[in-house]
Short mmCIF file of C-alpha atoms in Angstrom, two decimals:
data_model
loop_
_atom_site.label_atom_id
_atom_site.label_comp_id
_atom_site.label_asym_id
_atom_site.label_seq_id
_atom_site.Cartn_x
_atom_site.Cartn_y
_atom_site.Cartn_z
CA UNK R 1 52.11 10.84 14.67
CA UNK R 2 55.11 11.43 12.42
CA UNK R 3 55.03 15.15 13.30
CA UNK R 4 55.32 14.31 17.00
CA UNK R 5 58.08 11.77 16.31
CA UNK R 6 60.07 14.26 14.23
CA UNK R 7 59.67 17.00 16.86
CA UNK R 8 60.84 14.73 19.69
CA UNK R 9 63.73 13.50 17.52
CA UNK R 10 64.71 17.14 16.90
CA UNK R 11 64.74 17.81 20.65
CA UNK R 12 66.94 14.74 21.20
CA UNK R 13 69.36 16.01 18.52
CA UNK R 14 69.48 19.45 20.21
CA UNK R 15 70.26 17.86 23.57
CA UNK R 16 72.91 15.53 22.09
CA UNK R 17 74.64 18.46 20.39
CA UNK R 18 74.46 20.47 23.60
CA UNK R 19 76.14 17.91 25.87
CA UNK R 20 78.20 15.96 23.31
CA UNK R 21 79.56 18.78 21.15
CA UNK R 22 79.14 22.35 22.43
CA UNK R 23 79.62 21.50 26.12
CA UNK R 24 81.72 18.34 25.80
CA UNK R 25 84.43 19.90 27.95
CA UNK R 26 83.09 21.23 31.25
CA UNK R 27 83.64 24.95 31.68
CA UNK R 28 82.14 27.91 33.49
CA UNK R 29 79.35 29.46 31.42
CA UNK R 30 80.07 33.18 31.35
CA UNK R 31 77.56 35.95 30.69
CA UNK R 32 78.56 36.53 27.05
CA UNK R 33 78.23 32.84 26.14
CA UNK R 34 74.92 32.60 28.02
CA UNK R 35 73.58 35.66 26.16
CA UNK R 36 74.52 34.13 22.79
CA UNK R 37 72.84 30.80 23.61
CA UNK R 38 69.75 32.52 25.02
CA UNK R 39 69.44 34.47 21.75
CA UNK R 40 69.83 31.25 19.75
CA UNK R 41 67.15 29.37 21.74
CA UNK R 42 64.68 32.27 21.59
CA UNK R 43 65.31 32.61 17.84
CA UNK R 44 64.76 28.86 17.31
CA UNK R 45 61.51 29.00 19.31
CA UNK R 46 60.17 32.03 17.43
CA UNK R 47 61.23 30.58 14.06
CA UNK R 48 59.25 27.44 14.96
CA UNK R 49 56.10 29.56 14.73
CA UNK R 50 56.62 29.36 10.94
CA UNK R 51 56.58 25.57 11.23
CA UNK R 52 53.36 25.81 13.28
CA UNK R 53 51.74 27.92 10.54
CA UNK R 54 52.80 25.44 7.84
CA UNK R 55 51.61 22.39 9.79
CA UNK R 56 48.16 23.87 10.42
CA UNK R 57 47.85 25.37 6.93
CA UNK R 58 48.59 22.01 5.29
CA UNK R 59 46.61 19.95 7.82
CA UNK R 60 49.71 17.91 8.71
CA UNK R 61 48.92 17.82 12.42
CA UNK R 62 45.76 16.90 14.27
CA UNK R 63 43.64 19.99 14.93
CA UNK R 64 41.07 19.06 17.62
CA UNK R 65 40.24 22.70 18.45
CA UNK R 66 39.80 23.75 14.77
CA UNK R 67 42.44 26.49 14.79
CA UNK R 68 43.23 28.59 11.74
CA UNK R 69 46.97 28.83 10.91
CA UNK R 70 47.10 32.44 12.13
CA UNK R 71 45.38 31.62 15.41
CA UNK R 72 47.65 28.62 15.90
CA UNK R 73 50.73 30.86 15.57
CA UNK R 74 49.32 33.45 18.00
CA UNK R 75 48.48 30.76 20.56
CA UNK R 76 51.93 29.20 20.16
CA UNK R 77 53.78 32.51 20.70
CA UNK R 78 51.51 33.45 23.63
CA UNK R 79 52.03 30.04 25.24
CA UNK R 80 55.79 30.27 24.71
CA UNK R 81 55.93 33.72 26.35
CA UNK R 82 53.92 32.46 29.33
CA UNK R 83 56.27 29.51 29.84
CA UNK R 84 59.35 31.70 29.38
CA UNK R 85 58.12 34.31 31.86
CA UNK R 86 57.15 31.75 34.50
CA UNK R 87 60.61 30.18 34.08
CA UNK R 88 62.12 33.34 35.58
CA UNK R 89 60.78 32.32 38.98
CA UNK R 90 62.30 28.88 38.41
CA UNK R 91 65.68 30.51 37.77
CA UNK R 92 65.57 32.14 41.21
CA UNK R 93 64.91 28.79 42.92
CA UNK R 94 67.67 27.02 40.92
CA UNK R 95 70.14 29.72 41.97
CA UNK R 96 69.20 29.22 45.64
CA UNK R 97 69.58 25.42 45.30
CA UNK R 98 73.04 25.70 43.71
CA UNK R 99 74.12 28.19 46.38
CA UNK R 100 72.78 26.04 49.24
CA UNK R 101 74.54 22.86 48.08
CA UNK R 102 77.67 24.80 47.06
CA UNK R 103 77.64 23.47 43.49
CA UNK R 104 80.67 24.90 41.63
CA UNK R 105 79.88 26.94 38.53
CA UNK R 106 81.98 24.43 36.55
CA UNK R 107 79.40 21.65 37.07
CA UNK R 108 76.14 23.62 37.07
CA UNK R 109 75.52 23.10 33.35
CA UNK R 110 75.80 19.31 33.77
CA UNK R 111 73.23 19.30 36.58
CA UNK R 112 70.87 21.52 34.59
CA UNK R 113 71.22 19.34 31.48
CA UNK R 114 69.94 16.23 33.25
CA UNK R 115 67.39 18.33 35.11
CA UNK R 116 65.98 19.65 31.83
CA UNK R 117 65.89 16.12 30.38
CA UNK R 118 63.77 14.92 33.30
CA UNK R 119 61.58 18.02 33.11
CA UNK R 120 60.75 17.26 29.46
CA UNK R 121 59.49 13.79 30.40
CA UNK R 122 57.47 14.95 33.42
CA UNK R 123 55.94 17.92 31.61
CA UNK R 124 55.02 15.77 28.63
CA UNK R 125 53.05 13.49 30.97
CA UNK R 126 51.43 16.43 32.75
CA UNK R 127 50.42 18.07 29.46
CA UNK R 128 48.90 14.80 28.24
CA UNK R 129 46.97 14.47 31.51
CA UNK R 130 45.89 18.15 31.53
CA UNK R 131 44.67 18.16 27.92
CA UNK R 132 42.77 14.90 28.51
CA UNK R 133 41.09 16.40 31.59
CA UNK R 134 39.99 19.59 29.81
CA UNK R 135 38.77 17.62 26.78
CA UNK R 136 36.76 15.14 28.87
CA UNK R 137 35.57 17.41 31.70
CA UNK R 138 34.94 21.01 30.62
CA UNK R 139 34.31 22.11 34.23
CA UNK R 140 37.94 21.35 35.13
CA UNK R 141 38.88 24.65 33.47
CA UNK R 142 37.24 26.46 36.42
CA UNK R 143 39.36 24.42 38.85
CA UNK R 144 42.51 25.42 36.96
CA UNK R 145 41.37 29.06 36.93
CA UNK R 146 40.84 29.18 40.71
CA UNK R 147 44.17 27.41 41.25
CA UNK R 148 46.02 30.02 39.15
CA UNK R 149 44.38 32.90 41.02
CA UNK R 150 45.35 31.30 44.33
CA UNK R 151 48.93 30.83 43.04
CA UNK R 152 49.07 34.51 41.99
CA UNK R 153 47.87 35.57 45.46
CA UNK R 154 50.41 33.29 47.16
CA UNK R 155 53.21 34.64 44.96
CA UNK R 156 52.17 38.23 45.80
CA UNK R 157 52.30 37.52 49.53
CA UNK R 158 55.45 35.40 49.63
CA UNK R 159 58.09 37.88 48.50
CA UNK R 160 59.88 37.76 51.85
CA UNK R 161 59.90 33.96 52.24
CA UNK R 162 63.35 32.37 52.46
CA UNK R 163 63.60 29.04 50.67
CA UNK R 164 66.23 26.75 52.21
CA UNK R 165 66.64 23.51 50.20
CA UNK R 166 68.52 21.81 53.07
CA UNK R 167 65.48 22.20 55.31
CA UNK R 168 63.05 21.03 52.64
CA UNK R 169 60.95 17.88 52.88
CA UNK R 170 62.56 16.59 49.67
CA UNK R 171 66.09 16.76 51.09
CA UNK R 172 65.07 15.02 54.31
CA UNK R 173 63.50 12.13 52.38
CA UNK R 174 66.62 11.66 50.22
CA UNK R 175 68.78 11.43 53.36
CA UNK R 176 66.48 8.75 54.77
CA UNK R 177 66.73 6.43 51.78
CA UNK R 178 70.27 7.03 50.49
CA UNK R 179 73.65 8.02 52.01
CA UNK R 180 74.79 11.52 51.07
CA UNK R 181 78.36 12.76 51.02
CA UNK R 182 79.02 16.40 51.84
CA UNK R 183 81.91 16.72 49.37
CA UNK R 184 81.92 17.38 45.63
CA UNK R 185 83.68 14.60 43.66
CA UNK R 186 84.22 16.20 40.26
CA UNK R 187 81.16 15.88 38.04
CA UNK R 188 80.10 12.53 39.56
CA UNK R 189 76.57 12.09 40.91
CA UNK R 190 77.56 8.99 42.94
CA UNK R 191 80.74 7.82 44.69
CA UNK R 192 81.83 4.85 46.81
CA UNK R 193 82.20 5.79 50.46
CA UNK R 194 83.46 3.13 52.92
CA UNK R 195 82.37 0.42 50.49
CA UNK R 196 78.89 1.89 50.03
CA UNK R 197 77.46 3.97 47.22
CA UNK R 198 76.70 7.55 48.26
CA UNK R 199 75.04 10.46 46.46
CA UNK R 200 77.07 13.63 45.99
CA UNK R 201 75.67 17.17 46.39
CA UNK R 202 75.36 17.26 42.57
CA UNK R 203 72.80 14.44 42.62
CA UNK R 204 70.92 15.94 45.56
CA UNK R 205 70.73 19.31 43.78
CA UNK R 206 69.51 17.52 40.63
CA UNK R 207 66.69 15.73 42.51
CA UNK R 208 65.61 18.91 44.31
CA UNK R 209 65.62 20.88 41.02
CA UNK R 210 63.65 18.10 39.30
CA UNK R 211 60.94 17.96 41.94
CA UNK R 212 60.65 21.73 42.30
CA UNK R 213 60.22 21.92 38.51
CA UNK R 214 57.26 19.55 38.84
CA UNK R 215 55.78 22.00 41.36
CA UNK R 216 56.37 24.89 38.96
CA UNK R 217 54.70 22.88 36.19
CA UNK R 218 51.55 22.75 38.33
CA UNK R 219 51.31 26.50 37.64
CA UNK R 220 52.66 26.70 34.12
CA UNK R 221 50.70 23.82 32.55
CA UNK R 222 47.26 25.19 33.58
CA UNK R 223 48.44 28.65 32.50
CA UNK R 224 49.15 27.55 28.94
CA UNK R 225 45.98 25.44 28.86
CA UNK R 226 44.12 28.71 29.39
CA UNK R 227 45.47 29.78 26.00
CA UNK R 228 44.87 26.56 24.05
CA UNK R 229 44.03 22.90 24.57
CA UNK R 230 45.77 21.90 21.33
CA UNK R 231 48.26 19.25 22.53
CA UNK R 232 50.97 19.90 19.94
CA UNK R 233 51.04 23.68 20.55
CA UNK R 234 51.05 23.18 24.33
CA UNK R 235 53.85 20.60 24.16
CA UNK R 236 56.07 22.36 21.60
CA UNK R 237 55.86 25.81 23.22
CA UNK R 238 56.51 24.32 26.67
CA UNK R 239 59.49 22.19 25.63
CA UNK R 240 61.16 24.94 23.60
CA UNK R 241 60.83 27.29 26.59
CA UNK R 242 62.43 24.65 28.85
CA UNK R 243 65.33 24.15 26.42
CA UNK R 244 66.18 27.84 26.72
CA UNK R 245 65.99 27.75 30.52
CA UNK R 246 69.62 26.62 31.01
CA UNK R 247 71.20 29.49 29.09
CA UNK R 248 68.65 31.90 30.61
CA UNK R 249 69.72 30.74 34.06
CA UNK R 250 73.39 31.56 33.40
CA UNK R 251 72.37 34.90 31.86
CA UNK R 252 70.01 36.27 34.51
CA UNK R 253 71.00 34.42 37.71
CA UNK R 254 73.76 36.97 38.15
CA UNK R 255 71.30 39.83 37.66
CA UNK R 256 68.40 38.62 39.83
CA UNK R 257 68.71 41.58 42.21
CA UNK R 258 68.15 43.96 39.28
CA UNK R 259 64.86 42.23 38.33
CA UNK R 260 63.28 42.71 41.76
CA UNK R 261 59.87 43.71 40.34
CA UNK R 262 59.54 40.85 37.86
CA UNK R 263 57.51 38.82 40.40
CA UNK R 264 54.71 41.38 40.06
CA UNK R 265 54.71 40.72 36.32
CA UNK R 266 54.27 37.00 37.01
CA UNK R 267 51.41 37.76 39.43
CA UNK R 268 49.64 39.79 36.74
CA UNK R 269 50.16 37.04 34.13
CA UNK R 270 48.89 34.26 36.41
CA UNK R 271 45.89 36.34 37.53
CA UNK R 272 45.04 37.21 33.92
CA UNK R 273 45.11 33.63 32.65
CA UNK R 274 43.22 32.48 35.76
CA UNK R 275 40.43 34.98 35.10
CA UNK R 276 40.47 34.06 31.41
CA UNK R 277 39.81 30.44 32.39
CA UNK R 278 37.00 31.35 34.79
CA UNK R 279 35.19 33.47 32.18
CA UNK R 280 36.14 31.39 29.12
CA UNK R 281 32.51 30.36 28.47
CA UNK R 282 31.16 33.91 28.88
CA UNK R 283 33.84 36.09 27.24
CA UNK R 284 36.07 35.14 24.32
CA UNK R 285 39.16 37.33 24.24
CA UNK R 286 41.04 37.76 20.95
CA UNK R 287 44.45 36.08 20.89
CA UNK R 288 46.30 39.32 20.24
CA UNK R 289 44.93 40.74 23.51
CA UNK R 290 46.32 37.84 25.57
CA UNK R 291 49.69 38.24 23.85
CA UNK R 292 49.61 42.02 24.49
CA UNK R 293 48.76 41.65 28.21
CA UNK R 294 51.58 39.15 28.78
CA UNK R 295 54.12 41.23 26.81
CA UNK R 296 53.18 44.49 28.57
CA UNK R 297 53.28 42.82 32.02
CA UNK R 298 56.80 41.50 31.37
CA UNK R 299 58.03 44.79 29.89
CA UNK R 300 56.57 46.78 32.80
CA UNK R 301 58.25 44.53 35.39
CA UNK R 302 61.63 44.83 33.65
CA UNK R 303 61.25 48.61 33.16
CA UNK R 304 60.25 49.14 36.81
CA UNK R 305 63.23 47.08 37.98
CA UNK R 306 65.64 49.15 35.90
CA UNK R 307 64.12 52.62 36.46
CA UNK R 308 63.02 52.62 40.13
CA UNK R 309 65.97 53.21 42.48
CA UNK R 310 66.91 50.23 44.64
CA UNK R 311 66.45 50.44 48.43
CA UNK R 312 69.38 50.00 50.79
CA UNK R 313 68.56 46.34 51.51
CA UNK R 314 70.80 43.57 50.29
CA UNK R 315 69.88 40.49 52.28
CA UNK R 316 68.29 38.57 49.48
CA UNK R 317 69.93 35.93 47.28
CA UNK R 318 73.71 35.59 47.68
CA UNK R 319 75.45 37.18 44.71
CA UNK R 320 76.81 34.69 42.17
CA UNK R 321 80.13 35.80 40.77
CA UNK R 322 80.72 35.93 37.06
CA UNK R 323 83.98 34.09 36.94
#
């Protein structure tokens, strides 16, 4: 258990440094700063693969699936890439939420910080539940596989759907149970309005982001469980991908129109891991092949977005200015 305790303590230290030191004074996160932090988080996550190798080589962590150190590293990196790639779709939704509730760029980092903190807790519980299900009921892997294929199909067919957070079921329920003010009051999540406490748009955006992340986790958790059922690898790769999501948001939210084909990459990844789950008892694919398929799918989506000329159609996501 000490490995888990140390890892969680490390995450808490990272978060404390983030909010209490590096972002103590609220400011607009510009592209250059976001690129630097994205590089740092990706480097930290990839460097952690060395820690994974050491832990499994020395037998310092429980190894219920009997992984060799090399296989553990491959599964960790593959799982991390899956979580990172599926986070791109999350970035799109976060950008729409911020735009809909008119959250100033100055306060977006604060909302994302608390959103990520909640996501870590919820995903930890979902991973624990998912691993327990697969361990106890082997047939559940087929359920996850079908679910991922259905998600891939839905994603393929829903390119033209317009997501409006203000018309969502979540927003309507919040309005029923708690007063909401339409004005931003600095970085406050709550204010007093006519003697009553009221939620600001920052809090509403936070709740909507939190609950939509839970929905995204319904895809991403089964996807990584297709790679490994080792709880520590699943948890560490997932959490480190989430930690990098904030800086990734500020880096690519301003370039979403350029990555218009990345959704097809996500469809391929989800379909691949879904099929891998369905045929897991008949065909055992080497870990390097899973890593290669995911890497090639991502690279192809990015390359297609950059190389294929854009059509004369600009009615997608409102452009977010780089202040």
